[in-house]
Amino acid sequence: MITIEGDKKSIIVTVLEETENGNFAGLSSTISTQKLINILIEEGALEEGEPVYLEEVQ
């Protein structure tokens, strides 16, 4: 299971796996929204200057 949460300044990505005994184990990482956008530009997923819309879900 992957969850992505955040606000306009940072994004938290959590990856969880169910273990053999039914519990969940995983890791979570936080990245700034601007850094994520820069990485997407570097990788070619976004073009520089392309608008990015963030939607906050309540």
mmCIF file of N, CA and C in Angstrom:
data_model
loop_
_atom_site.group_PDB
_atom_site.id
_atom_site.type_symbol
_atom_site.label_atom_id
_atom_site.label_comp_id
_atom_site.label_asym_id
_atom_site.label_seq_id
_atom_site.Cartn_x
_atom_site.Cartn_y
_atom_site.Cartn_z
ATOM 1 N N MET A 1 0.850 -1.164 0.000
ATOM 2 C CA MET A 1 0.000 0.000 0.000
ATOM 3 C C MET A 1 0.897 1.227 0.000
ATOM 4 N N ILE A 2 0.545 2.195 -0.817
ATOM 5 C CA ILE A 2 1.275 3.454 -0.878
ATOM 6 C C ILE A 2 0.297 4.582 -0.592
ATOM 7 N N THR A 3 0.672 5.472 0.326
ATOM 8 C CA THR A 3 -0.137 6.663 0.567
ATOM 9 C C THR A 3 0.723 7.888 0.288
ATOM 10 N N ILE A 4 0.102 8.900 -0.290
ATOM 11 C CA ILE A 4 0.781 10.162 -0.557
ATOM 12 C C ILE A 4 -0.075 11.259 0.053
ATOM 13 N N GLU A 5 0.524 11.996 0.986
ATOM 14 C CA GLU A 5 -0.181 13.067 1.679
ATOM 15 C C GLU A 5 0.701 14.307 1.657
ATOM 16 N N GLY A 6 0.107 15.436 1.874
ATOM 17 C CA GLY A 6 0.933 16.626 1.968
ATOM 18 C C GLY A 6 0.149 17.900 1.876
ATOM 19 N N ASP A 7 0.907 18.972 1.800
ATOM 20 C CA ASP A 7 0.335 20.294 1.634
ATOM 21 C C ASP A 7 1.154 21.016 0.573
ATOM 22 N N LYS A 8 1.048 22.319 0.502
ATOM 23 C CA LYS A 8 1.743 23.053 -0.551
ATOM 24 C C LYS A 8 3.262 23.063 -0.366
ATOM 25 N N LYS A 9 3.752 22.779 0.833
ATOM 26 C CA LYS A 9 5.191 22.853 1.091
ATOM 27 C C LYS A 9 5.894 21.516 1.051
ATOM 28 N N SER A 10 5.226 20.439 1.465
ATOM 29 C CA SER A 10 5.906 19.148 1.508
ATOM 30 C C SER A 10 4.939 17.999 1.240
ATOM 31 N N ILE A 11 5.515 16.889 0.836
ATOM 32 C CA ILE A 11 4.745 15.690 0.520
ATOM 33 C C ILE A 11 5.340 14.534 1.312
ATOM 34 N N ILE A 12 4.468 13.716 1.904
ATOM 35 C CA ILE A 12 4.892 12.534 2.656
ATOM 36 C C ILE A 12 4.438 11.306 1.878
ATOM 37 N N VAL A 13 5.387 10.448 1.556
ATOM 38 C CA VAL A 13 5.093 9.197 0.858
ATOM 39 C C VAL A 13 5.354 8.058 1.835
ATOM 40 N N THR A 14 4.342 7.210 2.020
ATOM 41 C CA THR A 14 4.462 6.064 2.922
ATOM 42 C C THR A 14 4.198 4.794 2.137
ATOM 43 N N VAL A 15 5.091 3.815 2.303
ATOM 44 C CA VAL A 15 4.949 2.516 1.642
ATOM 45 C C VAL A 15 4.861 1.461 2.736
ATOM 46 N N LEU A 16 3.770 0.683 2.728
ATOM 47 C CA LEU A 16 3.559 -0.355 3.737
ATOM 48 C C LEU A 16 3.355 -1.706 3.069
ATOM 49 N N GLU A 17 3.858 -2.748 3.723
ATOM 50 C CA GLU A 17 3.671 -4.128 3.276
ATOM 51 C C GLU A 17 3.129 -4.942 4.439
ATOM 52 N N GLU A 18 2.218 -5.826 4.144
ATOM 53 C CA GLU A 18 1.699 -6.698 5.192
ATOM 54 C C GLU A 18 2.713 -7.809 5.434
ATOM 55 N N THR A 19 3.032 -8.040 6.716
ATOM 56 C CA THR A 19 3.996 -9.079 7.063
ATOM 57 C C THR A 19 3.272 -10.418 7.217
ATOM 58 N N GLU A 20 4.045 -11.464 7.424
ATOM 59 C CA GLU A 20 3.491 -12.814 7.559
ATOM 60 C C GLU A 20 2.512 -12.932 8.721
ATOM 61 N N ASN A 21 2.750 -12.170 9.790
ATOM 62 C CA ASN A 21 1.874 -12.269 10.966
ATOM 63 C C ASN A 21 0.707 -11.276 10.934
ATOM 64 N N GLY A 22 0.473 -10.636 9.786
ATOM 65 C CA GLY A 22 -0.675 -9.755 9.642
ATOM 66 C C GLY A 22 -0.447 -8.308 10.007
ATOM 67 N N ASN A 23 0.742 -7.979 10.505
ATOM 68 C CA ASN A 23 1.066 -6.583 10.806
ATOM 69 C C ASN A 23 1.553 -5.889 9.538
ATOM 70 N N PHE A 24 1.764 -4.599 9.641
ATOM 71 C CA PHE A 24 2.294 -3.846 8.506
ATOM 72 C C PHE A 24 3.670 -3.298 8.860
ATOM 73 N N ALA A 25 4.566 -3.315 7.888
ATOM 74 C CA ALA A 25 5.905 -2.758 8.058
ATOM 75 C C ALA A 25 6.200 -1.921 6.820
ATOM 76 N N GLY A 26 6.988 -0.878 7.007
ATOM 77 C CA GLY A 26 7.312 -0.058 5.858
ATOM 78 C C GLY A 26 8.132 1.145 6.223
ATOM 79 N N LEU A 27 8.115 2.118 5.330
ATOM 80 C CA LEU A 27 8.869 3.331 5.562
ATOM 81 C C LEU A 27 8.108 4.532 5.038
ATOM 82 N N SER A 28 8.512 5.677 5.530
ATOM 83 C CA SER A 28 7.874 6.921 5.149
ATOM 84 C C SER A 28 8.967 7.946 4.880
ATOM 85 N N SER A 29 8.761 8.791 3.895
ATOM 86 C CA SER A 29 9.754 9.804 3.553
ATOM 87 C C SER A 29 9.045 11.102 3.202
ATOM 88 N N THR A 30 9.665 12.205 3.567
ATOM 89 C CA THR A 30 9.123 13.521 3.276
ATOM 90 C C THR A 30 10.034 14.224 2.282
ATOM 91 N N ILE A 31 9.429 14.886 1.304
ATOM 92 C CA ILE A 31 10.179 15.652 0.319
ATOM 93 C C ILE A 31 9.445 16.975 0.111
ATOM 94 N N SER A 32 10.227 18.034 -0.107
ATOM 95 C CA SER A 32 9.561 19.315 -0.370
ATOM 96 C C SER A 32 8.897 19.252 -1.734
ATOM 97 N N THR A 33 7.800 19.937 -1.854
ATOM 98 C CA THR A 33 7.064 19.955 -3.112
ATOM 99 C C THR A 33 7.942 20.490 -4.240
ATOM 100 N N GLN A 34 8.718 21.534 -3.964
ATOM 101 C CA GLN A 34 9.578 22.117 -4.998
ATOM 102 C C GLN A 34 10.658 21.137 -5.436
ATOM 103 N N LYS A 35 11.237 20.399 -4.483
ATOM 104 C CA LYS A 35 12.268 19.417 -4.836
ATOM 105 C C LYS A 35 11.672 18.315 -5.714
ATOM 106 N N LEU A 36 10.467 17.857 -5.392
ATOM 107 C CA LEU A 36 9.806 16.836 -6.201
ATOM 108 C C LEU A 36 9.568 17.353 -7.618
ATOM 109 N N ILE A 37 9.107 18.586 -7.738
ATOM 110 C CA ILE A 37 8.889 19.173 -9.064
ATOM 111 C C ILE A 37 10.200 19.243 -9.834
ATOM 112 N N ASN A 38 11.285 19.646 -9.160
ATOM 113 C CA ASN A 38 12.592 19.718 -9.820
ATOM 114 C C ASN A 38 13.052 18.344 -10.307
ATOM 115 N N ILE A 39 12.830 17.307 -9.514
ATOM 116 C CA ILE A 39 13.200 15.950 -9.918
ATOM 117 C C ILE A 39 12.385 15.514 -11.132
ATOM 118 N N LEU A 40 11.090 15.823 -11.129
ATOM 119 C CA LEU A 40 10.241 15.466 -12.268
ATOM 120 C C LEU A 40 10.685 16.181 -13.540
ATOM 121 N N ILE A 41 11.156 17.412 -13.418
ATOM 122 C CA ILE A 41 11.690 18.139 -14.574
ATOM 123 C C ILE A 41 12.971 17.474 -15.056
ATOM 124 N N GLU A 42 13.881 17.151 -14.117
ATOM 125 C CA GLU A 42 15.145 16.508 -14.473
ATOM 126 C C GLU A 42 14.918 15.165 -15.171
ATOM 127 N N GLU A 43 13.908 14.425 -14.741
ATOM 128 C CA GLU A 43 13.633 13.105 -15.306
ATOM 129 C C GLU A 43 12.809 13.169 -16.592
ATOM 130 N N GLY A 44 12.359 14.367 -16.956
ATOM 131 C CA GLY A 44 11.611 14.523 -18.192
ATOM 132 C C GLY A 44 10.115 14.298 -18.070
ATOM 133 N N ALA A 45 9.615 14.139 -16.843
ATOM 134 C CA ALA A 45 8.182 13.931 -16.644
ATOM 135 C C ALA A 45 7.411 15.254 -16.719
ATOM 136 N N LEU A 46 8.100 16.353 -16.458
ATOM 137 C CA LEU A 46 7.523 17.696 -16.562
ATOM 138 C C LEU A 46 8.467 18.560 -17.382
ATOM 139 N N GLU A 47 7.902 19.534 -18.056
ATOM 140 C CA GLU A 47 8.723 20.513 -18.752
ATOM 141 C C GLU A 47 8.846 21.747 -17.869
ATOM 142 N N GLU A 48 10.009 22.379 -17.913
ATOM 143 C CA GLU A 48 10.211 23.583 -17.115
ATOM 144 C C GLU A 48 9.195 24.639 -17.540
ATOM 145 N N GLY A 49 8.554 25.276 -16.568
ATOM 146 C CA GLY A 49 7.536 26.276 -16.843
ATOM 147 C C GLY A 49 6.132 25.710 -16.966
ATOM 148 N N GLU A 50 6.029 24.382 -17.038
ATOM 149 C CA GLU A 50 4.704 23.751 -17.123
ATOM 150 C C GLU A 50 3.976 23.933 -15.790
ATOM 151 N N PRO A 51 2.704 24.324 -15.824
ATOM 152 C CA PRO A 51 1.992 24.527 -14.555
ATOM 153 C C PRO A 51 1.759 23.211 -13.809
ATOM 154 N N VAL A 52 1.847 23.291 -12.488
ATOM 155 C CA VAL A 52 1.604 22.135 -11.619
ATOM 156 C C VAL A 52 0.488 22.531 -10.661
ATOM 157 N N TYR A 53 -0.542 21.717 -10.590
ATOM 158 C CA TYR A 53 -1.673 21.986 -9.709
ATOM 159 C C TYR A 53 -1.677 20.986 -8.577
ATOM 160 N N LEU A 54 -1.723 21.474 -7.353
ATOM 161 C CA LEU A 54 -1.779 20.627 -6.175
ATOM 162 C C LEU A 54 -3.161 20.722 -5.579
ATOM 163 N N GLU A 55 -3.749 19.589 -5.311
ATOM 164 C CA GLU A 55 -5.079 19.550 -4.721
ATOM 165 C C GLU A 55 -4.974 18.952 -3.336
ATOM 166 N N GLU A 56 -5.403 19.709 -2.352
ATOM 167 C CA GLU A 56 -5.384 19.223 -0.979
ATOM 168 C C GLU A 56 -6.703 18.490 -0.718
ATOM 169 N N VAL A 57 -6.581 17.258 -0.256
ATOM 170 C CA VAL A 57 -7.760 16.452 0.045
ATOM 171 C C VAL A 57 -7.963 16.473 1.550
ATOM 172 N N GLN A 58 -9.177 16.756 1.957
ATOM 173 C CA GLN A 58 -9.486 16.810 3.399
ATOM 174 C C GLN A 58 -9.947 15.466 3.884
#
